[in-house]
CSV table of C-alpha atoms in Angstrom, one decimal:
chain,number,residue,atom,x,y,z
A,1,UNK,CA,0.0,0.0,0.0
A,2,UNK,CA,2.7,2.7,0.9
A,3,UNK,CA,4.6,1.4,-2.1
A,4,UNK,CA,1.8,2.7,-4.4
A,5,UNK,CA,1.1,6.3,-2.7
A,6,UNK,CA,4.9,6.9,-3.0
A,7,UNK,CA,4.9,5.6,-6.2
A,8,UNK,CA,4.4,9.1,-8.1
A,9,UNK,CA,8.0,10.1,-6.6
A,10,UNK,CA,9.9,7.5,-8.2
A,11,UNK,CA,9.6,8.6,-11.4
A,12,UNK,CA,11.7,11.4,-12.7
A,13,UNK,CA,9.0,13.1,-15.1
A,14,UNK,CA,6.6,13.2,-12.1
A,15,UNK,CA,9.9,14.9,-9.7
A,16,UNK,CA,9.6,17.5,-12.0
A,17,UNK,CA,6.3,18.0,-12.0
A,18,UNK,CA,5.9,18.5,-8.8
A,19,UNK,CA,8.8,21.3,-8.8
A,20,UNK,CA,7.5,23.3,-11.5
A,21,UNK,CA,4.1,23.6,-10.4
A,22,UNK,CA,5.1,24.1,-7.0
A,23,UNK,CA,7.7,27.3,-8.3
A,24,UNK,CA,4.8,28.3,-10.7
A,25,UNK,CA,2.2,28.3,-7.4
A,26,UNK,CA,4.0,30.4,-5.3
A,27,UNK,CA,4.1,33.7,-8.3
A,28,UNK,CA,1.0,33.5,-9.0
A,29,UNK,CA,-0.9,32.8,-5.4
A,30,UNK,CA,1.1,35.8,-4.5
A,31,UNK,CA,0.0,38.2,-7.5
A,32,UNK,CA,-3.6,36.8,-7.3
A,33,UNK,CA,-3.6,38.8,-3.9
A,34,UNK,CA,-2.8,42.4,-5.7
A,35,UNK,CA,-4.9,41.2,-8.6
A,36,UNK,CA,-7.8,40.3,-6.6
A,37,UNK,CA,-7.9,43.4,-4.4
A,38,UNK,CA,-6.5,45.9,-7.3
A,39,UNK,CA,-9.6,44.6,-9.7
A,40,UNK,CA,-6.7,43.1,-12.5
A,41,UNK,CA,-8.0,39.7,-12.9
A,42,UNK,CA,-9.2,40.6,-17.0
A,43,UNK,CA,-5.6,41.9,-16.9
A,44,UNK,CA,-4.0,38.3,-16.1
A,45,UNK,CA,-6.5,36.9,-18.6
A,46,UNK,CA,-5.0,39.8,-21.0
A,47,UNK,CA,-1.9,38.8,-21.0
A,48,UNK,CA,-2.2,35.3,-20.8
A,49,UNK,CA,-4.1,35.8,-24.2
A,50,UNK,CA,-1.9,37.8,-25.6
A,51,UNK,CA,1.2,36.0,-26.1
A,52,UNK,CA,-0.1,33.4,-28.4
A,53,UNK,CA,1.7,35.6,-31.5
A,54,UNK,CA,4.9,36.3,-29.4
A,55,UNK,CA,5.6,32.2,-29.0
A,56,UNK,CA,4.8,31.9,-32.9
A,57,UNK,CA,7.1,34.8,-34.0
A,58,UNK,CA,10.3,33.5,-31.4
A,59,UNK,CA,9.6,30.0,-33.2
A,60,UNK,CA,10.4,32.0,-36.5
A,61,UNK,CA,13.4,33.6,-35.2
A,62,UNK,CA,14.7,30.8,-33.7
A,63,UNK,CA,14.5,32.6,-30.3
A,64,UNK,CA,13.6,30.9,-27.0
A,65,UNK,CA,9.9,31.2,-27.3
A,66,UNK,CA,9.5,32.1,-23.4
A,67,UNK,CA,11.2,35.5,-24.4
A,68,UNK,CA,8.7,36.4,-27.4
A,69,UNK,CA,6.0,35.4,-24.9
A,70,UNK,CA,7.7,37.7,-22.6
A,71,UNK,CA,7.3,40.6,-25.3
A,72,UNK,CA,4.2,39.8,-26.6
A,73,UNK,CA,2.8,40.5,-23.4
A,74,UNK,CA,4.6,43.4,-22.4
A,75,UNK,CA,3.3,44.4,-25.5
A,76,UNK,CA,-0.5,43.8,-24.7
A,77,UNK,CA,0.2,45.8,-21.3
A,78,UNK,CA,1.8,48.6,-22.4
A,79,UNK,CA,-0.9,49.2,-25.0
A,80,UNK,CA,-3.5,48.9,-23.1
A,81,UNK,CA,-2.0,51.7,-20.6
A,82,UNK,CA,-1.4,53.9,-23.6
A,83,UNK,CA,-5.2,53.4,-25.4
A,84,UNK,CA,-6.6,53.9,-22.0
A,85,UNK,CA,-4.7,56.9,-21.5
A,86,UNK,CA,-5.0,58.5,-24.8
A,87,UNK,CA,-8.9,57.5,-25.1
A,88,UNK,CA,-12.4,58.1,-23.1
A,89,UNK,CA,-12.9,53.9,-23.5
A,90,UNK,CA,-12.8,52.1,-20.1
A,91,UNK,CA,-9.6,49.7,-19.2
A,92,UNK,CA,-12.2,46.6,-19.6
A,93,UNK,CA,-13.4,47.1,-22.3
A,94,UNK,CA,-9.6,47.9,-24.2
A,95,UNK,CA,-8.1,44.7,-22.3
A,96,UNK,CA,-11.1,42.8,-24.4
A,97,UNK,CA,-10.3,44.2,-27.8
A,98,UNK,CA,-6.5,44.0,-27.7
A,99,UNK,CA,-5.9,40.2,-26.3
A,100,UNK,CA,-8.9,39.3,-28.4
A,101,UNK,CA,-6.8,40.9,-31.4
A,102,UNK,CA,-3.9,39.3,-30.1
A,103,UNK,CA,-5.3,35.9,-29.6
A,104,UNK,CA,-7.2,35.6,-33.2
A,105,UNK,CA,-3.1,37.0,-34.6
A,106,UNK,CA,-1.6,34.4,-33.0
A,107,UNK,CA,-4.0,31.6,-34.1
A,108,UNK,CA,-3.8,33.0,-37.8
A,109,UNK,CA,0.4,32.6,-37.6
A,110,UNK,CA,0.0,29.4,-36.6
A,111,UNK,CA,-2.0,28.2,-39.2
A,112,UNK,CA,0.4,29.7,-42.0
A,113,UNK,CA,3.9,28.5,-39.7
A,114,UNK,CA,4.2,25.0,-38.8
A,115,UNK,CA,5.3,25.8,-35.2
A,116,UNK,CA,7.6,23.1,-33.1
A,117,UNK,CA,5.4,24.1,-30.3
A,118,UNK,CA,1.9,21.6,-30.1
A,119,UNK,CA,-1.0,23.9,-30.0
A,120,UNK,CA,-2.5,22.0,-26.9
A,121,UNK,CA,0.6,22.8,-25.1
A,122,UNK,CA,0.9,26.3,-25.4
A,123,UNK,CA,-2.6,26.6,-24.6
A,124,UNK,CA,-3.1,23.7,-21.3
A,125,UNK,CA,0.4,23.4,-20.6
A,126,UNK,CA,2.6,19.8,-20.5
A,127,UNK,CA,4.0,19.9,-16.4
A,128,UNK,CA,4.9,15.9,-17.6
A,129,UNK,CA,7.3,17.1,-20.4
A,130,UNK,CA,9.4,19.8,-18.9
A,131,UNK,CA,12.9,19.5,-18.2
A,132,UNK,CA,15.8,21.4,-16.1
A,133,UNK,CA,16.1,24.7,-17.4
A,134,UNK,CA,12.0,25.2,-17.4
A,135,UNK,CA,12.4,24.2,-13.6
A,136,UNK,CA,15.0,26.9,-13.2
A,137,UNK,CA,13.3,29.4,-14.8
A,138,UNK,CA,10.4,28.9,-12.7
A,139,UNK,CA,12.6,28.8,-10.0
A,140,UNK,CA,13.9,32.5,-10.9
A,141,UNK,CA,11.1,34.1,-11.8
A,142,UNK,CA,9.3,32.9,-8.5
A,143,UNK,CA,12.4,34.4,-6.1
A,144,UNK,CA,11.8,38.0,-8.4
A,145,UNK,CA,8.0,38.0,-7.6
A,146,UNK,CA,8.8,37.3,-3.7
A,147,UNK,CA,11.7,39.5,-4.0
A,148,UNK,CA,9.5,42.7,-5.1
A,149,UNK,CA,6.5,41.1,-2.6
A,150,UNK,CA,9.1,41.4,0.5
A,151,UNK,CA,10.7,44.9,-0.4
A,152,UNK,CA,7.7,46.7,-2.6
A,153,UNK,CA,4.8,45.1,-1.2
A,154,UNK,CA,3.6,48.0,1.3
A,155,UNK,CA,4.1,50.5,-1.1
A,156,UNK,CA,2.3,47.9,-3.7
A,157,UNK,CA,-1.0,47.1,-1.2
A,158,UNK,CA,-0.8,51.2,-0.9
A,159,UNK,CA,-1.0,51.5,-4.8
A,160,UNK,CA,-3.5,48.8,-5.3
A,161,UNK,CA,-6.2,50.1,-2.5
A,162,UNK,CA,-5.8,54.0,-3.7
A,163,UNK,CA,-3.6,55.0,-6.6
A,164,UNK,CA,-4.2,58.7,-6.4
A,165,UNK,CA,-3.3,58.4,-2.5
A,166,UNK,CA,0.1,56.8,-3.2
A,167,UNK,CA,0.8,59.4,-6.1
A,168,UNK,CA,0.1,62.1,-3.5
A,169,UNK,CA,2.9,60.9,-1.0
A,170,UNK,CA,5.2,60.4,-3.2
A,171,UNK,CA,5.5,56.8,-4.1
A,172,UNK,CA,6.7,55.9,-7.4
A,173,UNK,CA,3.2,54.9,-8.8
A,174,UNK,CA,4.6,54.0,-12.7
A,175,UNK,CA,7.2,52.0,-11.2
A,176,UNK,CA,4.8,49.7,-9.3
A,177,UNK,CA,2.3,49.9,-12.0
A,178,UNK,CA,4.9,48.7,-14.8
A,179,UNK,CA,6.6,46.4,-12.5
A,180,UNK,CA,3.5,44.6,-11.2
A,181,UNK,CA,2.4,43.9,-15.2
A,182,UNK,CA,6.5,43.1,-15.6
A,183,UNK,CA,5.9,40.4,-12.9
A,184,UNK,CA,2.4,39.5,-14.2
A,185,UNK,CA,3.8,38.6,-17.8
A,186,UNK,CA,7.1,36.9,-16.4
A,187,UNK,CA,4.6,34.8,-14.1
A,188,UNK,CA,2.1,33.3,-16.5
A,189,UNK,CA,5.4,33.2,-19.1
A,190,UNK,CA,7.0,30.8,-16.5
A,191,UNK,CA,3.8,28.9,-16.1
A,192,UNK,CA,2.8,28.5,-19.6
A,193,UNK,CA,4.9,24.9,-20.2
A,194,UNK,CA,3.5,23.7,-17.0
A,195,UNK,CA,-0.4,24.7,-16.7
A,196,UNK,CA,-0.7,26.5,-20.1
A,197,UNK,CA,-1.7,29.8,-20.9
A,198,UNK,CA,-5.9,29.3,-20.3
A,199,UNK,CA,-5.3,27.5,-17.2
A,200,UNK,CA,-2.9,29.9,-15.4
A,201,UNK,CA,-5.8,32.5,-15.2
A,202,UNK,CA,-7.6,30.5,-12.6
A,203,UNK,CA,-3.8,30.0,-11.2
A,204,UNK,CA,-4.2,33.9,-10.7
A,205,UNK,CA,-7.7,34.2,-9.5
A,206,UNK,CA,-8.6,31.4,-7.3
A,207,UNK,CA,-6.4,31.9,-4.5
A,208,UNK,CA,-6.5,35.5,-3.9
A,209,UNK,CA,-10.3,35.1,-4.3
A,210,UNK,CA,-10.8,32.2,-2.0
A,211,UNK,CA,-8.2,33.6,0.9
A,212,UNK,CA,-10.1,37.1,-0.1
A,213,UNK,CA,-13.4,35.3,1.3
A,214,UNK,CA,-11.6,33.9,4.4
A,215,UNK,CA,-9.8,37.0,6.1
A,216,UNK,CA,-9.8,40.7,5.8
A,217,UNK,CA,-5.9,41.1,7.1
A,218,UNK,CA,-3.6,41.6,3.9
A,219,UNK,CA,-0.9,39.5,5.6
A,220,UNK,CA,-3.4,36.5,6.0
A,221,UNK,CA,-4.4,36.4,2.8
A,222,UNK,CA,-1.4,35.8,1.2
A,223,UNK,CA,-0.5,33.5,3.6
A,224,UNK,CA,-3.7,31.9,3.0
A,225,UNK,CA,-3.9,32.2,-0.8
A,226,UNK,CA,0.0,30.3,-0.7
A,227,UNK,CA,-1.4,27.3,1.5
A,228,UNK,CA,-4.4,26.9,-1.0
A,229,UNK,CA,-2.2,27.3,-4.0
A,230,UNK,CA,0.7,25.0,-3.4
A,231,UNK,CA,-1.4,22.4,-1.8
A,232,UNK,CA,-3.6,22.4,-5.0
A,233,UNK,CA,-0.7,22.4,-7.3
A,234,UNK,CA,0.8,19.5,-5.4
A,235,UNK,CA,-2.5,17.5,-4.9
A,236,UNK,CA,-3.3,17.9,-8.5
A,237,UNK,CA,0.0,16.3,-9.9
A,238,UNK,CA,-0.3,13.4,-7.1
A,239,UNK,CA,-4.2,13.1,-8.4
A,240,UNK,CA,-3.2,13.2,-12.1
A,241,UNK,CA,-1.3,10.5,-11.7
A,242,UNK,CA,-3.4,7.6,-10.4
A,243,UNK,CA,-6.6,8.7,-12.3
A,244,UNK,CA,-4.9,9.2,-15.5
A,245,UNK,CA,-5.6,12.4,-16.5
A,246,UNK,CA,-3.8,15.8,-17.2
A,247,UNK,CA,-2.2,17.8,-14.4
A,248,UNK,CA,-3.0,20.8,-14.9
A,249,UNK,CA,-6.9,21.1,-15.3
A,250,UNK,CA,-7.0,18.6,-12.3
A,251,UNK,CA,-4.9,21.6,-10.3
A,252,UNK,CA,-7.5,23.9,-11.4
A,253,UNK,CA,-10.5,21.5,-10.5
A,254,UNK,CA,-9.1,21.5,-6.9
A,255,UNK,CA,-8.8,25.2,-6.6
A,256,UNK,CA,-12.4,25.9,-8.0
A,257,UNK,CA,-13.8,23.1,-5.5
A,258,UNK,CA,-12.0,25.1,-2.9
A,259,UNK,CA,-13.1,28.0,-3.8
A,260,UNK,CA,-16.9,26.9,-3.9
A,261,UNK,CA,-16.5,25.2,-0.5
A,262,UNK,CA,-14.9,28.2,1.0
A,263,UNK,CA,-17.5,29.8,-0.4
A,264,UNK,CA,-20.7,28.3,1.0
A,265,UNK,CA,-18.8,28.1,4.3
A,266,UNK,CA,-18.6,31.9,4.5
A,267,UNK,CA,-22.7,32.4,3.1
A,268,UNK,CA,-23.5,30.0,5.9
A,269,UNK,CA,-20.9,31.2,8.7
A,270,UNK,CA,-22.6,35.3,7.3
A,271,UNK,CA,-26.5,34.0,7.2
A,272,UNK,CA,-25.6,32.4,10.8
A,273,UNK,CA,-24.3,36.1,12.3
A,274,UNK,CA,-27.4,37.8,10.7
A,275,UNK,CA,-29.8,36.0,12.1
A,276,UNK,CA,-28.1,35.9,15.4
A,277,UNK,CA,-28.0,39.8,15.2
A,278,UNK,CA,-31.9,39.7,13.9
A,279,UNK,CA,-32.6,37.7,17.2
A,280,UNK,CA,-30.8,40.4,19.3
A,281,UNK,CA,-32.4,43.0,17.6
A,282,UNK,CA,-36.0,41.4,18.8
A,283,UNK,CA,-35.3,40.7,22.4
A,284,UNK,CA,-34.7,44.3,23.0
């Protein structure tokens, strides 16, 4: 019996597995916290979108194909910020046309360059086909995001919950705009060969949603939105393996059913305080 549950761990493809979603959790639980609370999550799904063309065009160039991703959305970001700037449209509803254009450019490049990459796996990831140097790059990109967590994240949570208040004392607000949509790109970039590029969205959501639900202390919440995160990541690789399916959705099945339990915990747990207070409210 033992010998089967450690059985995953034997195999090298399922070693890395586990480490690159595990590296890829820890990014994205932690920028799911800003996105959550900063009202970004049709940003994440922007530039997750978005970089479709950039992986086609570094495939052409014979360029590592996580740098044109990197670029591509960049690309999508910075446009955005300029259209919205230099237009009386809402951020939405430019997000929406740009990685939508995006998106349909990419697929029409692909269909006129036979790409090396498979379709499936730019777009749902292959965590069971990645070697070394993805693992590394993972690795790096996490320690940047935590990096810029531990010595911008005050003046960060200060930018996300009022911009015009951090512009007024001073912070540098462009910097931590840029460099949270720098960090953004380089985190879905880094998980694109493990969960894919329409999977890492929920990678991006879920936790910072579900902690969001649990606690109203910034601190917790990351600290709750990392537990939740790694432990799906992890859980969904173990899963994959003895029910035969994909890692990646399976990771994502586990953070929605999380999600929807936390969920009607905290409706109940609320309905249970109202009707307390209602009771009060009647005796006196």
């Amino acid at each position: 019996m033992l010998d089967t549950l450690l059985m995953p761990f034997t195999f090298t493809f399922m070693q890395q597995a586990f480490l690159i979603v595990l590296l890829v959790a820890i990014p994205t639980a932690l920028l799911s916290c800003f996105l959550v609370l900063k009202g970004w999550s049709l940003m994440g799904d922007a530039i997750a979108h978005s970089i479709l063309p950039g992986v086609v065009i570094a495939y052409i160039f014979a360029i590592p194909y996580t740098l044109g991703a990197f670029a591509a959305g960049m690309f999508c970001a910075l446009s955005t910020g300029y259209l919205k700037e230099n237009s009386r449209i809402k951020e939405d509803t430019i997000m929406g046309v740009v990685f939508s254009a995006m998106f349909a450019l990419g697929l029409v490049l692909m269909t006129k360059v036979e790409v090396g990459v498979h379709l499936d796996h730019i777009l749902f990831g292959d965590a069971l086909g990645v070697d070394w140097a993805d693992i590394i790059e993972a690795a790096i990109v996490a320690l940047m995001v935590v990096l810029f967590a531990v010595f911008k994240g005050k003046d960060l949570l200060v930018f996300v919950f009022d911009h015009q208040h951090a512009q007024a004392i001073g912070l540098p607000v462009k910097f931590l705009h840029y460099g949270l949509l720098s960090l953004l790109s380089l985190a879905i970039v880094a998980a694109l060969k493990a969960v894919g590029m329409i999977l890492v969205i929920a990678m991006l959501i879920a936790p910072g949603a579900t902690a969001f639900l649990l606690t109203r202390r910034f601190h917790n919440m990351v600290i709750l939105a990392l537990l939740m995160s790694l432990s799906s990541a992890f859980l969904g690789v173990y899963a994959s393996f003895f029910i035969d399916s994909a890692p990646a959705p399976t990771i994502i099945l586990i953070m929605t059913l999380k999600f929807i339990l936390v969920f009607c915990y905290t409706s109940y747990k609320n309905r249970k305080v109202e009707l307390q207070a209602r009771d009060t409210v009647k005796q006196f």
